XYZ file of N, CA and C in Angstrom:
135
model
N 0.853 -1.178 0.000
C 0.000 0.000 0.000
C 0.895 1.235 0.000
N 0.616 2.167 -0.866
C 1.395 3.401 -0.892
C 0.545 4.549 -0.333
N 1.133 5.742 -0.269
C 0.470 6.889 0.342
C -0.771 7.320 -0.433
N -0.737 7.156 -1.752
C -1.897 7.544 -2.568
C -3.108 6.669 -2.231
N -2.892 5.374 -2.096
C -3.997 4.483 -1.732
C -4.519 4.803 -0.332
N -3.601 5.052 0.584
C -4.008 5.383 1.947
C -4.837 6.662 1.961
N -4.399 7.673 1.206
C -5.145 8.928 1.139
C -6.533 8.711 0.542
N -6.629 7.882 -0.484
C -7.928 7.613 -1.101
C -8.880 6.939 -0.118
N -8.353 6.045 0.697
C -9.191 5.371 1.695
C -9.614 6.348 2.789
N -8.652 7.117 3.313
C -8.955 8.020 4.423
C -9.837 9.188 4.015
N -9.727 9.625 2.769
C -10.513 10.787 2.346
C -11.849 10.408 1.720
N -12.184 9.149 1.730
C -13.500 8.740 1.235
C -14.573 9.375 2.125
N -15.679 9.816 1.549
C -16.686 10.546 2.339
C -17.185 9.806 3.579
N -17.257 8.491 3.534
C -17.762 7.780 4.708
C -16.696 7.594 5.786
N -15.434 7.867 5.493
C -14.374 7.726 6.487
C -13.972 9.050 7.123
N -14.372 10.170 6.542
C -13.966 11.474 7.066
C -14.437 11.686 8.507
N -15.681 11.387 8.876
C -16.074 11.576 10.279
C -15.263 10.712 11.245
N -14.911 9.528 10.836
C -14.106 8.651 11.689
C -12.725 9.256 11.899
N -12.128 9.769 10.832
C -10.818 10.400 10.937
C -10.912 11.658 11.800
N -12.005 12.399 11.692
C -12.187 13.612 12.496
C -12.347 13.283 13.975
N -12.827 12.093 14.304
C -13.016 11.714 15.708
C -11.709 11.372 16.414
N -10.657 11.090 15.676
C -9.391 10.702 16.304
C -8.843 11.812 17.200
N -8.745 13.086 16.736
C -8.287 14.135 17.666
C -9.240 14.345 18.837
N -10.544 14.209 18.592
C -11.498 14.347 19.694
C -11.299 13.257 20.737
N -11.065 12.054 20.289
C -10.813 10.952 21.206
C -9.558 11.217 22.035
N -8.504 11.689 21.382
C -7.264 12.001 22.099
C -7.507 13.097 23.133
N -8.281 14.121 22.779
C -8.571 15.205 23.718
C -9.342 14.697 24.929
N -10.370 13.897 24.709
C -11.178 13.418 25.828
C -10.423 12.413 26.697
N -9.521 11.651 26.120
C -8.669 10.774 26.932
C -7.759 11.618 27.818
N -7.174 12.678 27.234
C -6.331 13.588 28.019
C -7.136 14.228 29.149
N -8.335 14.704 28.832
C -9.166 15.357 29.838
C -9.525 14.397 30.972
N -9.897 13.181 30.642
C -10.234 12.187 31.659
C -9.025 11.856 32.518
N -7.849 11.732 31.877
C -6.626 11.425 32.617
C -6.301 12.556 33.594
N -6.469 13.804 33.145
C -6.189 14.964 33.991
C -7.136 15.001 35.190
N -8.418 14.748 34.960
C -9.387 14.760 36.054
C -9.168 13.594 37.012
N -8.805 12.447 36.483
C -8.529 11.295 37.344
C -7.326 11.571 38.235
N -6.314 12.204 37.668
C -5.127 12.540 38.469
C -5.490 13.545 39.562
N -6.310 14.540 39.229
C -6.728 15.523 40.231
C -7.512 14.840 41.351
N -8.364 13.890 41.022
C -9.115 13.160 42.046
C -8.191 12.311 42.905
N -7.182 11.697 42.296
C -6.233 10.897 43.067
C -5.459 11.765 44.053
N -5.116 12.978 43.632
C -4.409 13.894 44.529
C -5.311 14.260 45.703
N -6.585 14.524 45.437
C -7.514 14.858 46.518
C -7.714 13.680 47.469
N -7.778 12.481 46.943
C -7.940 11.299 47.793
C -6.714 11.110 48.678
N -5.549 11.424 48.150
C -4.312 11.240 48.900
C -4.109 12.253 50.012
N -4.874 13.322 50.019
C -4.688 14.356 51.057
C -5.379 13.998 52.349
């Protein structure tokens, strides 16, 4: 598979929303991790 084939697959109209969700997923994982750490700090006090 070369980059042109990969681009054709990723830019297909039915795959664009899935690709757009990847940064959102990363953001919400970061946010959950940050809140979990804050709760752990409060529990430890």
